[in-house]
Amino acid sequence: MFTYEVTEFGKLPTGEIVHKITFGNGEIIVSVIDFGAAIQSVRMKDKQSHMEEIALNYNTIDDLLANAGVFNGATVGRYANRIAHGKFTLDGVNYEMCVNNGPNSLHGGKVSWGHKMWQFEKLETADAIGVKMTIVSPDGDENYPGEVTMSVSFILNTKNELTLQYSGRTTKRTVINMTNHSYWNMSGDFKQKIYPQILKVNAATYLPVVDMIPTGERRPVADSPFDFREGRPCEQALAIDGGGKPGLDHCFCLDGYKEGALELKEAASLYDKESGRLLRVFTTEPGMQVYMGNWIDGVFPHLQHNAVALECQHFPDSPNHPDFPSTVLDPSETYKQTTVFAFSLL
């Protein structure tokens, strides 16, 4: 039996009310807020039927605003991840965005869609419950071309699958790269680091970076700490330099991707043996940025390596790499991408 409830999460400094939409199926309970179209909470039973939080979250809007740079659970756009020096050229026109992450533009610029209010509406069918979030971004927003209308639907079904469906249109040719920035700890106990949890990533190659920008090479993961194809403890990633801190903050090139096909493929999984909780991630996207919270250094539970983000998306800096899968959206097209978080017990 499905449940659905809308409550007040808090108020922005402008006085605008932020709503929390909570829906569940008896096994999984999801909360999404209309600020940033963010997954605020995901609660799941373990093999002993204990219901616990598995998504890193903030419980008040004030805490969320004070830590906005974490992008906790947010729907990130217009352009998720980084664009080198905040610059790209499209159809002979040079565009320059806010540089907000070292020398680069991150997650859409100064005010990401993950930090804006979205409109919401309830979704319900015989075998699913959820919410649809919609934002209208004006032409020139953060210096990106085109008025863009983007929606993301969060749909929980009876199979314990949380599906995120993105759909968008633009009035001018532009670039779009969407992702969800939830962080996961499948133990349900954020006093535990993610180190023993088993991460599997279905990718034979990844994108090496300089100053967190892809070099253009697709490097094999074989015989390196980046090889998670068979499932390895997250602790293996401590041998990797994730932008000046140990841990992953890299984009993997997912196996089986065919540009334009929009075929769901299994990208990754995260498993906690003690609780029995398993998260499997399926997506139509070509890449997945795995970020282990290397730079998170706040108040418990927001600590380094307490959770891992599995961000399905196109490759970073794609507008400056013609050989990468394209992120260009034409007014004659509809932006479509899907990511599925499938929860189960082993």
CSV table of C-alpha atoms in Angstrom, one decimal:
chain,number,residue,atom,x,y,z
A,1,MET,CA,0.0,0.0,0.0
A,2,PHE,CA,1.4,3.3,-1.0
A,3,THR,CA,1.7,6.4,1.2
A,4,TYR,CA,2.1,10.0,0.1
A,5,GLU,CA,2.4,13.1,2.3
A,6,VAL,CA,3.4,16.8,1.8
A,7,THR,CA,4.9,18.7,4.8
A,8,GLU,CA,6.8,21.9,5.3
A,9,PHE,CA,10.6,21.3,5.4
A,10,GLY,CA,11.4,24.9,6.2
A,11,LYS,CA,11.6,28.4,4.8
A,12,LEU,CA,14.2,30.1,2.6
A,13,PRO,CA,15.6,33.5,3.7
A,14,THR,CA,13.1,35.0,1.2
A,15,GLY,CA,10.2,33.5,3.2
A,16,GLU,CA,9.4,31.0,0.5
A,17,ILE,CA,8.2,27.6,1.9
A,18,VAL,CA,10.2,24.5,1.0
A,19,HIS,CA,8.0,21.4,0.9
A,20,LYS,CA,9.0,17.8,1.7
A,21,ILE,CA,7.1,15.2,-0.3
A,22,THR,CA,7.3,11.8,1.3
A,23,PHE,CA,6.1,8.6,-0.4
A,24,GLY,CA,6.6,4.9,0.3
A,25,ASN,CA,5.6,1.4,-0.5
A,26,GLY,CA,6.0,-0.3,2.9
A,27,GLU,CA,9.6,-1.3,2.3
A,28,ILE,CA,11.1,1.9,1.0
A,29,ILE,CA,10.3,5.5,2.1
A,30,VAL,CA,11.6,8.4,0.0
A,31,SER,CA,11.5,12.1,0.7
A,32,VAL,CA,12.1,14.7,-2.0
A,33,ILE,CA,12.1,18.5,-1.4
A,34,ASP,CA,11.2,21.1,-4.0
A,35,PHE,CA,14.4,23.1,-3.3
A,36,GLY,CA,16.8,21.7,-5.7
A,37,ALA,CA,14.4,18.8,-6.5
A,38,ALA,CA,16.6,17.0,-4.0
A,39,ILE,CA,16.3,13.5,-2.6
A,40,GLN,CA,16.3,14.4,1.1
A,41,SER,CA,15.9,10.9,2.6
A,42,VAL,CA,15.7,7.3,1.6
A,43,ARG,CA,14.8,4.8,4.3
A,44,MET,CA,15.1,1.0,3.8
A,45,LYS,CA,14.8,-2.1,5.9
A,46,ASP,CA,17.8,-4.4,6.6
A,47,LYS,CA,17.6,-8.2,6.7
A,48,GLN,CA,16.4,-7.9,10.3
A,49,SER,CA,13.6,-5.6,9.2
A,50,HIS,CA,15.2,-2.5,10.8
A,51,MET,CA,14.2,0.6,8.9
A,52,GLU,CA,17.2,3.0,8.6
A,53,GLU,CA,18.5,5.9,6.6
A,54,ILE,CA,20.7,5.1,3.7
A,55,ALA,CA,21.0,8.5,2.0
A,56,LEU,CA,23.2,11.2,3.5
A,57,ASN,CA,20.9,14.1,4.4
A,58,TYR,CA,20.3,17.4,6.1
A,59,ASN,CA,17.2,17.5,8.4
A,60,THR,CA,16.7,21.3,8.2
A,61,ILE,CA,16.7,23.8,5.4
A,62,ASP,CA,19.2,26.0,7.4
A,63,ASP,CA,21.7,23.1,7.5
A,64,LEU,CA,21.2,22.4,3.8
A,65,LEU,CA,21.8,26.1,2.9
A,66,ALA,CA,24.8,26.3,5.1
A,67,ASN,CA,26.3,23.3,3.3
A,68,ALA,CA,25.0,24.0,-0.2
A,69,GLY,CA,28.4,23.0,-1.8
A,70,VAL,CA,27.8,19.4,-0.9
A,71,PHE,CA,24.8,19.2,-3.3
A,72,ASN,CA,23.2,16.7,-1.0
A,73,GLY,CA,20.7,14.7,-3.0
A,74,ALA,CA,20.2,17.6,-5.5
A,75,THR,CA,19.1,17.5,-9.1
A,76,VAL,CA,22.1,19.2,-10.7
A,77,GLY,CA,22.0,21.3,-13.9
A,78,ARG,CA,22.1,22.9,-16.3
A,79,TYR,CA,25.5,21.2,-16.6
A,80,ALA,CA,26.5,18.7,-14.0
A,81,ASN,CA,30.2,18.3,-13.2
A,82,ARG,CA,32.9,20.6,-14.6
A,83,ILE,CA,33.5,22.7,-17.7
A,84,ALA,CA,37.1,23.7,-18.1
A,85,HIS,CA,37.7,27.4,-17.3
A,86,GLY,CA,33.9,27.9,-17.5
A,87,LYS,CA,34.2,28.2,-21.3
A,88,PHE,CA,32.9,26.5,-24.4
A,89,THR,CA,32.0,27.3,-28.0
A,90,LEU,CA,28.7,26.3,-29.6
A,91,ASP,CA,27.9,27.1,-33.3
A,92,GLY,CA,30.7,29.6,-33.4
A,93,VAL,CA,29.5,31.5,-30.3
A,94,ASN,CA,31.8,31.6,-27.3
A,95,TYR,CA,30.1,31.2,-23.9
A,96,GLU,CA,31.6,31.9,-20.5
A,97,MET,CA,30.1,30.8,-17.2
A,98,CYS,CA,30.9,31.5,-13.6
A,99,VAL,CA,34.2,29.8,-12.4
A,100,ASN,CA,33.2,28.4,-9.0
A,101,ASN,CA,35.5,25.3,-8.5
A,102,GLY,CA,39.2,26.2,-8.8
A,103,PRO,CA,39.7,27.2,-12.4
A,104,ASN,CA,36.5,25.5,-13.6
A,105,SER,CA,32.7,25.9,-13.6
A,106,LEU,CA,31.0,23.2,-11.5
A,107,HIS,CA,27.4,22.0,-11.6
A,108,GLY,CA,25.9,24.8,-13.7
A,109,GLY,CA,27.6,27.8,-12.2
A,110,LYS,CA,27.0,30.2,-9.3
A,111,VAL,CA,23.4,29.2,-8.7
A,112,SER,CA,22.8,25.6,-9.8
A,113,TRP,CA,19.4,24.2,-10.4
A,114,GLY,CA,20.2,22.2,-7.3
A,115,HIS,CA,19.9,25.4,-5.4
A,116,LYS,CA,16.6,26.7,-6.9
A,117,MET,CA,12.9,26.0,-6.3
A,118,TRP,CA,11.0,23.6,-8.5
A,119,GLN,CA,7.3,23.1,-9.0
A,120,PHE,CA,5.9,19.7,-8.0
A,121,GLU,CA,2.9,17.5,-8.7
A,122,LYS,CA,1.9,14.1,-7.5
A,123,LEU,CA,2.3,11.0,-9.6
A,124,GLU,CA,0.4,7.8,-8.9
A,125,THR,CA,-0.5,4.6,-10.8
A,126,ALA,CA,-1.7,1.2,-9.7
A,127,ASP,CA,1.8,0.0,-9.1
A,128,ALA,CA,3.9,3.2,-8.5
A,129,ILE,CA,3.9,6.4,-6.5
A,130,GLY,CA,6.0,9.5,-6.8
A,131,VAL,CA,6.4,13.2,-7.6
A,132,LYS,CA,7.3,15.2,-10.7
A,133,MET,CA,9.5,18.3,-10.3
A,134,THR,CA,9.7,21.0,-13.0
A,135,ILE,CA,11.9,24.1,-13.5
A,136,VAL,CA,11.9,26.8,-16.2
A,137,SER,CA,15.3,28.3,-16.7
A,138,PRO,CA,15.4,31.6,-18.7
A,139,ASP,CA,17.5,32.2,-21.7
A,140,GLY,CA,20.9,33.3,-20.5
A,141,ASP,CA,20.6,31.7,-17.0
A,142,GLU,CA,24.2,31.5,-15.8
A,143,ASN,CA,25.1,32.6,-19.4
A,144,TYR,CA,23.8,29.4,-21.0
A,145,PRO,CA,21.8,29.8,-24.2
A,146,GLY,CA,18.1,29.0,-24.5
A,147,GLU,CA,15.1,28.9,-22.2
A,148,VAL,CA,15.0,25.4,-20.9
A,149,THR,CA,12.0,23.6,-19.3
A,150,MET,CA,13.2,20.6,-17.4
A,151,SER,CA,11.3,18.0,-15.4
A,152,VAL,CA,12.5,15.1,-13.3
A,153,SER,CA,10.1,12.4,-12.0
A,154,PHE,CA,10.9,10.4,-8.9
A,155,ILE,CA,8.8,7.1,-9.2
A,156,LEU,CA,8.8,4.3,-6.6
A,157,ASN,CA,7.3,1.0,-7.6
A,158,THR,CA,6.3,-2.2,-5.9
A,159,LYS,CA,9.6,-3.8,-6.9
A,160,ASN,CA,11.5,-1.3,-4.7
A,161,GLU,CA,12.9,0.6,-7.7
A,162,LEU,CA,13.2,4.3,-7.5
A,163,THR,CA,13.2,5.6,-11.1
A,164,LEU,CA,14.4,9.1,-12.1
A,165,GLN,CA,13.1,10.2,-15.5
A,166,TYR,CA,14.4,13.4,-17.0
A,167,SER,CA,12.6,15.3,-19.8
A,168,GLY,CA,13.5,18.7,-21.2
A,169,ARG,CA,13.1,21.2,-24.0
A,170,THR,CA,15.0,24.3,-25.1
A,171,THR,CA,14.3,27.3,-27.2
A,172,LYS,CA,17.9,27.6,-28.5
A,173,ARG,CA,20.7,25.1,-29.1
A,174,THR,CA,22.4,24.6,-25.8
A,175,VAL,CA,24.2,22.0,-23.7
A,176,ILE,CA,22.5,20.0,-21.0
A,177,ASN,CA,24.0,17.5,-18.5
A,178,MET,CA,21.7,16.3,-15.6
A,179,THR,CA,22.5,14.1,-12.6
A,180,ASN,CA,21.3,13.3,-9.1
A,181,HIS,CA,23.8,14.0,-6.4
A,182,SER,CA,22.6,11.6,-3.6
A,183,TYR,CA,25.2,10.0,-1.4
A,184,TRP,CA,24.7,6.4,-0.2
A,185,ASN,CA,25.8,4.4,2.8
A,186,MET,CA,24.0,1.0,2.7
A,187,SER,CA,24.9,0.1,6.2
A,188,GLY,CA,22.2,2.5,7.6
A,189,ASP,CA,24.8,3.5,10.2
A,190,PHE,CA,26.6,6.7,9.3
A,191,LYS,CA,29.1,6.1,12.2
A,192,GLN,CA,30.5,3.5,9.8
A,193,LYS,CA,32.7,4.6,6.9
A,194,ILE,CA,31.9,3.1,3.5
A,195,TYR,CA,35.3,1.3,3.4
A,196,PRO,CA,34.0,-2.3,3.7
A,197,GLN,CA,31.0,-1.9,1.4
A,198,ILE,CA,31.4,-3.6,-1.9
A,199,LEU,CA,31.4,-1.3,-4.9
A,200,LYS,CA,31.0,-2.7,-8.4
A,201,VAL,CA,31.3,-0.4,-11.5
A,202,ASN,CA,30.7,-1.9,-14.9
A,203,ALA,CA,33.3,0.1,-16.8
A,204,ALA,CA,36.5,-1.0,-18.5
A,205,THR,CA,37.7,2.5,-18.9
A,206,TYR,CA,37.7,5.8,-16.9
A,207,LEU,CA,38.6,9.4,-17.6
A,208,PRO,CA,41.9,10.5,-16.1
A,209,VAL,CA,42.0,14.2,-15.2
A,210,VAL,CA,44.3,17.2,-14.7
A,211,ASP,CA,42.8,19.9,-12.4
A,212,MET,CA,39.7,17.7,-12.3
A,213,ILE,CA,39.2,18.1,-16.1
A,214,PRO,CA,39.4,15.0,-18.4
A,215,THR,CA,42.5,14.9,-20.5
A,216,GLY,CA,40.5,13.2,-23.3
A,217,GLU,CA,42.0,9.8,-22.8
A,218,ARG,CA,39.8,6.8,-21.9
A,219,ARG,CA,42.2,4.8,-19.8
A,220,PRO,CA,41.7,1.1,-19.1
A,221,VAL,CA,41.0,0.3,-15.4
A,222,ALA,CA,42.8,-3.1,-15.6
A,223,ASP,CA,45.6,-3.5,-13.2
A,224,SER,CA,44.8,-0.3,-11.3
A,225,PRO,CA,42.9,0.8,-8.2
A,226,PHE,CA,40.2,2.0,-10.6
A,227,ASP,CA,39.2,-1.6,-11.4
A,228,PHE,CA,35.9,-2.3,-9.6
A,229,ARG,CA,34.4,-4.5,-12.3
A,230,GLU,CA,34.3,-7.6,-10.1
A,231,GLY,CA,33.3,-5.7,-6.9
A,232,ARG,CA,35.8,-4.5,-4.4
A,233,PRO,CA,35.7,-2.9,-1.0
A,234,CYS,CA,35.5,0.9,-1.3
A,235,GLU,CA,38.7,1.1,0.8
A,236,GLN,CA,40.6,0.2,-2.4
A,237,ALA,CA,39.9,3.7,-3.7
A,238,LEU,CA,42.0,5.2,-0.9
A,239,ALA,CA,45.0,4.6,-3.2
A,240,ILE,CA,43.5,7.1,-5.7
A,241,ASP,CA,44.1,10.8,-5.7
A,242,GLY,CA,40.7,12.4,-5.8
A,243,GLY,CA,41.6,16.0,-6.4
A,244,GLY,CA,44.0,16.3,-3.6
A,245,LYS,CA,42.3,14.0,-1.1
A,246,PRO,CA,42.3,10.2,-1.2
A,247,GLY,CA,39.3,8.5,-2.8
A,248,LEU,CA,37.4,8.5,-6.0
A,249,ASP,CA,36.2,11.6,-7.7
A,250,HIS,CA,36.3,10.3,-11.3
A,251,CYS,CA,34.0,9.6,-14.2
A,252,PHE,CA,33.8,6.0,-15.4
A,253,CYS,CA,32.9,5.2,-19.1
A,254,LEU,CA,30.1,2.7,-18.7
A,255,ASP,CA,30.2,-0.5,-20.7
A,256,GLY,CA,27.5,-1.1,-23.3
A,257,TYR,CA,26.6,2.6,-24.0
A,258,LYS,CA,25.3,3.4,-27.5
A,259,GLU,CA,24.8,7.0,-28.2
A,260,GLY,CA,21.2,7.9,-28.8
A,261,ALA,CA,19.9,4.5,-27.9
A,262,LEU,CA,18.6,5.4,-24.4
A,263,GLU,CA,19.0,1.8,-23.3
A,264,LEU,CA,19.0,1.0,-19.6
A,265,LYS,CA,22.2,-0.8,-18.5
A,266,GLU,CA,23.5,-1.8,-15.1
A,267,ALA,CA,26.1,0.8,-14.2
A,268,ALA,CA,27.1,-0.1,-10.6
A,269,SER,CA,26.1,-1.7,-7.3
A,270,LEU,CA,26.9,-1.0,-3.7
A,271,TYR,CA,26.5,-3.8,-1.1
A,272,ASP,CA,26.7,-3.9,2.7
A,273,LYS,CA,27.2,-7.4,3.9
A,274,GLU,CA,26.2,-6.9,7.5
A,275,SER,CA,22.8,-5.3,6.8
A,276,GLY,CA,22.3,-7.2,3.6
A,277,ARG,CA,21.3,-4.1,1.7
A,278,LEU,CA,22.1,-3.9,-2.0
A,279,LEU,CA,21.8,-0.9,-4.3
A,280,ARG,CA,21.9,-1.5,-8.0
A,281,VAL,CA,22.1,1.4,-10.4
A,282,PHE,CA,20.8,1.3,-14.0
A,283,THR,CA,21.1,4.2,-16.4
A,284,THR,CA,20.8,5.4,-20.0
A,285,GLU,CA,23.8,7.7,-19.5
A,286,PRO,CA,27.3,7.1,-20.9
A,287,GLY,CA,29.1,7.9,-17.6
A,288,MET,CA,29.0,7.8,-13.9
A,289,GLN,CA,31.0,10.1,-11.6
A,290,VAL,CA,31.9,8.2,-8.4
A,291,TYR,CA,32.6,10.7,-5.6
A,292,MET,CA,33.4,9.4,-2.1
A,293,GLY,CA,32.9,12.7,-0.3
A,294,ASN,CA,36.7,13.3,-0.2
A,295,TRP,CA,36.2,17.0,0.6
A,296,ILE,CA,33.3,16.7,3.0
A,297,ASP,CA,34.4,17.9,6.4
A,298,GLY,CA,31.4,19.0,8.4
A,299,VAL,CA,29.3,18.0,11.4
A,300,PHE,CA,28.4,14.3,11.8
A,301,PRO,CA,27.3,12.5,9.6
A,302,HIS,CA,28.7,14.8,7.0
A,303,LEU,CA,32.3,13.5,7.2
A,304,GLN,CA,34.9,12.3,4.7
A,305,HIS,CA,34.1,8.9,3.2
A,306,ASN,CA,30.8,8.5,5.1
A,307,ALA,CA,28.9,8.0,1.9
A,308,VAL,CA,29.5,7.7,-1.9
A,309,ALA,CA,27.7,9.5,-4.7
A,310,LEU,CA,27.0,7.4,-7.9
A,311,GLU,CA,26.2,10.2,-10.3
A,312,CYS,CA,24.9,9.0,-13.7
A,313,GLN,CA,25.6,11.6,-16.3
A,314,HIS,CA,27.4,12.5,-19.5
A,315,PHE,CA,31.2,13.1,-19.3
A,316,PRO,CA,32.6,16.2,-17.7
A,317,ASP,CA,33.7,19.0,-20.0
A,318,SER,CA,32.0,17.3,-23.0
A,319,PRO,CA,31.4,20.6,-24.9
A,320,ASN,CA,35.2,20.9,-25.2
A,321,HIS,CA,35.7,17.3,-26.3
A,322,PRO,CA,34.1,16.6,-29.7
A,323,ASP,CA,34.9,12.9,-29.4
A,324,PHE,CA,32.8,12.6,-26.2
A,325,PRO,CA,29.1,11.7,-26.4
A,326,SER,CA,27.4,15.0,-27.2
A,327,THR,CA,25.5,17.1,-24.6
A,328,VAL,CA,24.0,19.4,-27.3
A,329,LEU,CA,20.3,19.8,-27.2
A,330,ASP,CA,18.4,21.2,-30.2
A,331,PRO,CA,15.0,22.9,-30.0
A,332,SER,CA,13.7,20.2,-32.3
A,333,GLU,CA,14.7,17.5,-29.7
A,334,THR,CA,13.5,16.5,-26.3
A,335,TYR,CA,16.1,15.7,-23.7
A,336,LYS,CA,15.5,12.3,-22.3
A,337,GLN,CA,17.5,10.3,-19.7
A,338,THR,CA,16.6,7.7,-17.0
A,339,THR,CA,18.4,6.4,-13.9
A,340,VAL,CA,17.0,3.6,-11.7
A,341,PHE,CA,18.1,3.0,-8.1
A,342,ALA,CA,17.0,-0.6,-7.4
A,343,PHE,CA,17.0,-1.7,-3.7
A,344,SER,CA,17.0,-5.2,-2.4
A,345,LEU,CA,18.4,-7.6,0.3
A,346,LEU,CA,20.9,-10.4,0.0
